[in-house]
XYZ file of C-alpha atoms in Angstrom:
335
model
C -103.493 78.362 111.551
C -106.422 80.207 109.483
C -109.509 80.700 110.969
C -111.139 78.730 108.436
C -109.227 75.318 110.339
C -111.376 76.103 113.229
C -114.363 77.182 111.971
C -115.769 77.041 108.185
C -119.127 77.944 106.407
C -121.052 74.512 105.058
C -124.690 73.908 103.189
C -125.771 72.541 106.994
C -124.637 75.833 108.518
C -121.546 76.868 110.392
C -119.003 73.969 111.162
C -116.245 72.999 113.121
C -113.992 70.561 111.596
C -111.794 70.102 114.746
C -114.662 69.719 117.009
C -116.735 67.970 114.509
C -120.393 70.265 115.243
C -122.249 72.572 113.870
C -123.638 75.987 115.186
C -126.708 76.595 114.945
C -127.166 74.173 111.621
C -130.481 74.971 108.997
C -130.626 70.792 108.876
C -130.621 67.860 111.743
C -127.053 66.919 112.116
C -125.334 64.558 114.985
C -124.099 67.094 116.755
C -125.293 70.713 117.407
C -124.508 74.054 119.521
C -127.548 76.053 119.451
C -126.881 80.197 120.222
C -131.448 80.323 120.849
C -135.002 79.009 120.696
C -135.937 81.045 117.835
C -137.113 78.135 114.458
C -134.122 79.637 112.411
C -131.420 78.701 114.577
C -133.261 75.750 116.587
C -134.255 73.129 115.086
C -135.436 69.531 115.854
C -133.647 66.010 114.366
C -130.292 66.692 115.888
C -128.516 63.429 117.433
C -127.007 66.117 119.997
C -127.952 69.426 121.306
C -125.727 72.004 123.114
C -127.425 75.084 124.682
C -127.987 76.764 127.560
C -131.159 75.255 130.154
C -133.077 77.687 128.963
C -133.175 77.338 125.044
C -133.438 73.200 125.872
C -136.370 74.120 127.553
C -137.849 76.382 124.893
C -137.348 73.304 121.918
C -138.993 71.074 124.815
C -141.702 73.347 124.525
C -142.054 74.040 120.853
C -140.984 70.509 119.653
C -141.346 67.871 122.215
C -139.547 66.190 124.790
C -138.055 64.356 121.952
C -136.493 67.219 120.027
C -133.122 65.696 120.467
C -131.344 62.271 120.776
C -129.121 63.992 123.315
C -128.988 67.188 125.543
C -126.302 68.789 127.078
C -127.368 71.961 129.431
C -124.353 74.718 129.672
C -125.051 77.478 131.755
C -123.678 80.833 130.948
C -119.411 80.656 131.187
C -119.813 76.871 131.711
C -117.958 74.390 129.164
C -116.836 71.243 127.472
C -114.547 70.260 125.707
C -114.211 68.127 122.215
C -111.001 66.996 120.705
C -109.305 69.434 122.023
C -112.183 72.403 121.342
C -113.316 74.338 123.706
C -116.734 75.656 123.803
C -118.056 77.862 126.083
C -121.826 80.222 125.525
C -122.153 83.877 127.287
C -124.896 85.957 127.119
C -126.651 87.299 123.668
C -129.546 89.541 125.027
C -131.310 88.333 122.294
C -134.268 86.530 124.067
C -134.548 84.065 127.409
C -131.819 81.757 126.871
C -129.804 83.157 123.985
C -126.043 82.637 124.305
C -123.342 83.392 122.288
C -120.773 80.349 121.446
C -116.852 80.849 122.383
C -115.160 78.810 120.450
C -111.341 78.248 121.583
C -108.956 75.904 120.273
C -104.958 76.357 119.733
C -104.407 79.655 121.377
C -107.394 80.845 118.460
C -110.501 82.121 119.843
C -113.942 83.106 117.596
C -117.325 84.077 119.042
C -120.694 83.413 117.331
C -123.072 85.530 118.274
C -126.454 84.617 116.997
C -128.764 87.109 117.207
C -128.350 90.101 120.025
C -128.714 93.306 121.188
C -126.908 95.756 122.941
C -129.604 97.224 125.074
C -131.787 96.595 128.326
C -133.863 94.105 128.293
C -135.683 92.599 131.592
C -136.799 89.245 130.150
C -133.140 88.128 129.583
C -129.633 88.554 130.284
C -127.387 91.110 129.130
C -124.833 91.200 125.873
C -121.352 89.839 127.409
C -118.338 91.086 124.977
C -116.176 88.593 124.826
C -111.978 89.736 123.475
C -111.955 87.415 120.371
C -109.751 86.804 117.078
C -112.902 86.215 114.671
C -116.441 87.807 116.229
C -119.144 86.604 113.372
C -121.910 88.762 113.777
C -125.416 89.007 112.637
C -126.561 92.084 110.207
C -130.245 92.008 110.113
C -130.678 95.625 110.918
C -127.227 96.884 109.105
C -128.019 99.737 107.191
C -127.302 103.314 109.534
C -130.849 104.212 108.910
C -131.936 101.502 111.590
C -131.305 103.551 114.399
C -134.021 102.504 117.286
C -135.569 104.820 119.831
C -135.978 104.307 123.693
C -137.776 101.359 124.421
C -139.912 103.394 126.978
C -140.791 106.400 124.562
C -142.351 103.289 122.437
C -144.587 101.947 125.243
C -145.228 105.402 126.277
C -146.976 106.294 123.028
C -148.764 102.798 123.021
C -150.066 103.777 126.392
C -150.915 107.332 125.411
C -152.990 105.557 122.861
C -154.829 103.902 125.337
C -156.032 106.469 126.926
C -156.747 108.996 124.105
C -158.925 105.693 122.885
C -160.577 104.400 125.926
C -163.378 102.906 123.668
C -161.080 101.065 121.246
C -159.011 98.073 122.161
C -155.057 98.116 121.048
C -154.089 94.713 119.513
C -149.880 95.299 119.689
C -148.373 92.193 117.237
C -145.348 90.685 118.740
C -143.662 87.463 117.857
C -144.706 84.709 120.386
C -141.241 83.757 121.973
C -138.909 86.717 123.587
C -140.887 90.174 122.153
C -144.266 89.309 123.330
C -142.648 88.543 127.076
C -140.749 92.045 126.849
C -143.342 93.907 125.729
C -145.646 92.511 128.929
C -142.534 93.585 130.929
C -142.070 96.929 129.742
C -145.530 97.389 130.188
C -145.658 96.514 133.672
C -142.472 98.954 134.427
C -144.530 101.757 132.991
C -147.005 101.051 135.199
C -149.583 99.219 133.263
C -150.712 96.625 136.391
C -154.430 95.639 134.368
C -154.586 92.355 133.196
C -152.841 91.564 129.763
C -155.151 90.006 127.295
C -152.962 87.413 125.309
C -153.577 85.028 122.167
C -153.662 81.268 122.813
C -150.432 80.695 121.019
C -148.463 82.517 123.601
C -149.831 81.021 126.797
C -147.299 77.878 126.746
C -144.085 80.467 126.228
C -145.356 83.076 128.510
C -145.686 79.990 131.430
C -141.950 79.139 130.408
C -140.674 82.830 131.003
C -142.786 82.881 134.437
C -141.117 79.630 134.988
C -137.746 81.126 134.503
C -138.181 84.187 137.165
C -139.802 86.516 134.567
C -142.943 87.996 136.243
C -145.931 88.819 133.459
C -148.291 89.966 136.007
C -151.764 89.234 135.657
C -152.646 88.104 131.694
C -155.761 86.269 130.540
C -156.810 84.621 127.488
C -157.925 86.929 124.689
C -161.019 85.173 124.080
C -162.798 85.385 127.627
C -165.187 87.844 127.414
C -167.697 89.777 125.215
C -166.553 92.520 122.954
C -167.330 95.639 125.332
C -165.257 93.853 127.784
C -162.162 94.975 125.504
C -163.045 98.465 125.415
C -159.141 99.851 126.737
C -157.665 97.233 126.593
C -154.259 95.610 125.938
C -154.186 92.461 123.534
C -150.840 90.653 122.484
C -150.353 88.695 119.600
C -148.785 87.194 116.996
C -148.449 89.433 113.846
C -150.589 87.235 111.584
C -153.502 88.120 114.028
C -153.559 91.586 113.347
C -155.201 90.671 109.520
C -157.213 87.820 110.951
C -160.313 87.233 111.623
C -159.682 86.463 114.811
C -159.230 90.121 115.398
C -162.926 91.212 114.703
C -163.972 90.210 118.166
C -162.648 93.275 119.718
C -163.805 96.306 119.896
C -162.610 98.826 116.546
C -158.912 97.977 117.561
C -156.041 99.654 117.341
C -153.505 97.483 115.397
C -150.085 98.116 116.552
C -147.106 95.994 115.780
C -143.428 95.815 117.770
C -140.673 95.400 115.699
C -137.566 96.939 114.170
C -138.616 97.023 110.807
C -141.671 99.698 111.920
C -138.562 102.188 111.493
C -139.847 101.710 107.334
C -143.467 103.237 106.951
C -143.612 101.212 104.221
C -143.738 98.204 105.734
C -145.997 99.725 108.723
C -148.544 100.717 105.456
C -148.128 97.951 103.744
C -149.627 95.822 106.816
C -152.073 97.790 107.739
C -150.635 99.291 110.924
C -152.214 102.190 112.729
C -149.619 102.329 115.884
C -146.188 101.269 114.612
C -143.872 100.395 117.735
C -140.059 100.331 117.470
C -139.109 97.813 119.433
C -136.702 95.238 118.054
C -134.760 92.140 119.898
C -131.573 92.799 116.944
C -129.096 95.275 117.239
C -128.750 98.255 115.415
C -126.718 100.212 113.194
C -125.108 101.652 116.423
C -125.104 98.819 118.446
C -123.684 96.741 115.583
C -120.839 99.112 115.036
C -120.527 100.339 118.800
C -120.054 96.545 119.449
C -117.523 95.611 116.563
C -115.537 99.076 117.560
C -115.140 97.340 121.314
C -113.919 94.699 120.499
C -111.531 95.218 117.267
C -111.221 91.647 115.921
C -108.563 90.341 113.882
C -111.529 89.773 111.655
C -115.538 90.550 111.496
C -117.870 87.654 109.741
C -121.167 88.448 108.565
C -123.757 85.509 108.833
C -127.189 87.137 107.614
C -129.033 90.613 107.285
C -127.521 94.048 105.381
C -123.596 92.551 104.736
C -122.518 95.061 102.555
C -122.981 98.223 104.526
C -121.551 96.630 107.300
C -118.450 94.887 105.271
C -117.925 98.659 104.564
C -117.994 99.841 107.532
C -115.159 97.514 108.618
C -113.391 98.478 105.580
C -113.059 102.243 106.459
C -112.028 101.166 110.398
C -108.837 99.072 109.042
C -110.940 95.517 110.368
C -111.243 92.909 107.640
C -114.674 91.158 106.830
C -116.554 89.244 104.647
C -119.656 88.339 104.347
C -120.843 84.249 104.932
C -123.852 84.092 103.408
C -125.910 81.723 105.151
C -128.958 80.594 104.499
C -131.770 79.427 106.742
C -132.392 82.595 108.752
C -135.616 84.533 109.080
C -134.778 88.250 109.260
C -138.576 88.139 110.009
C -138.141 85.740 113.279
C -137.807 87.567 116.523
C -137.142 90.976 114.611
């Protein structure tokens, strides 16, 4: 049996003949596994949804109770099974929720990982490596010059910032579901305990972490108050804030943005970014290889993101890959 029997690229996404669904599919389709909340890989119209509580909960939240014809809830190493397919989701440390999907069927076994990371992060559940004949793997940040720093060092220069500034406010631009929440976090384990100042489009998502046993702390809404009231202050946002107007109301702000691809100055210039933060919810060059090195597959596929340098990189360690080629994902989302 190839691997191709069990699982096979489509136009709708990634699809299992023998089990008849889809992973993570860029179009509504009757039946659907779903590795995380993010838009690329959720989305709403399916007849059937497969995910863990927590990603059901985030499409509640983003789409409506209605999202779905059907939902089926699998906590982490629970599973079903479908003519004869097993499917099973363990952790992605991706964001709240994300899983990746085992799938097992005639003594074959391939892993799907969505989006992850290798690294701490305490708004979600750790990266699980799972022993696998086929691991398909995201490449978003595969190219060895993404190599990100300590998490800490990055909030430890935002809060330097702070207080070299204590008349400006710092505006830090983080995606509203999973970076946003670990940025708050990080914050508070450095020892920022002020209140958080957060945009209106993160207050539902920020309730559904606090829901789910992550503790914020004290945030309010980012438009109580007068100007001066921002003076040192913290603001979270979503990056298209940082070049609205919405912005002006705070006092000559630092803009800072979180995300992997602050690692290029170009793109930190390019929008505008005084305080660039390296902080990214996607694996890196190292944790992309580290990860594909521990587990030695019979076979690496590439979904999305830098395939070639990767591809090569499996070359020169004797493991054969190729790249998929999907299409549908936002290197953008979640970065």
């Amino acid at each position: 049996m190839k691997p191709q029997d069990l699982l096979c690229p489509k136009p709708g996404g990634l699809y299992c003949p023998p089990g008849d669904f889809y992973i993570d599919p860029n179009r509504p389709v009757d039946r659907a596994v779903i590795t995380h909340g993010h838009a690329d890989h959720a989305r709403a119209g399916h007849g059937g949804v497969a995910a863990t509580p927590e990603t059901l909960a985030i499409m509640a939240e983003r789409y409506g109770e209605d999202f779905a014809g059907r939902r089926t809830p699998l906590t982490y190493g629970e599973s079903f099974t479908r003519d004869g397919v097993e499917v099973s989701l363990v952790p992605a440390g991706h964001v709240l929720g994300s899983a990746q999907v085992v799938v097992r069927w005639k003594g074959m076994t391939i892993v799907v990982s969505g989006d992850y990371k290798r690294r701490r992060d305490p708004t979600c559940a750790a990266f699980e490596p799972v022993p696998c004949d086929v691991f398909v793997t995201e490449a978003t940040f595969g190219l060895p010059v993404f190599r990100h720093p300590d998490d800490a060092g990055e909030i430890a220069a935002l809060l330097k910032s702070v207080e070299q500034f204590p008349e400006r406010s710092h505006i830090v631009g983080a995606y509203a579901l999973g970076k946003a929440q670990r940025v708050i976090r990080l914050l508070r384990e450095a020892g920022w305990d002020r209140t958080i100042h957060v945009h209106g489009a993160m207050e539902r998502l920020n309730r559904l972490y606090e829901r789910h046993g992550v503790d914020l702390g004290p945030l309010a809404p980012a438009t109580a108050g007068t100007k001066k009231d921002f003076a040192g202050a913290i603001v979270v946002a979503p990056p298209s804030a940082l070049a609205d107007r919405w912005s002006r109301r705070f006092p000559d702000p630092v803009d800072c943005f979180a995300s992997g691809w602050m690692r290029v100055r170009a793109r930190a210039r390019q929008r505008g970014v005084e305080l660039p933060l390296i902080i990214s919810d996607h694996a890196d060059w190292d944790e992309l290889t580290a990860t594909l090195g521990e587990l030695r597959p019979g076979e690496v596929w590439i979904t999305h993101g830098r395939e070639e340098a990767l591809a090569r990189w499996c070359e020169l360690e004797g493991i054969p890959a190729r790249a998929l080629r999907l299409v549908g994902y936002d290197e953008d989302e979640g970065e």
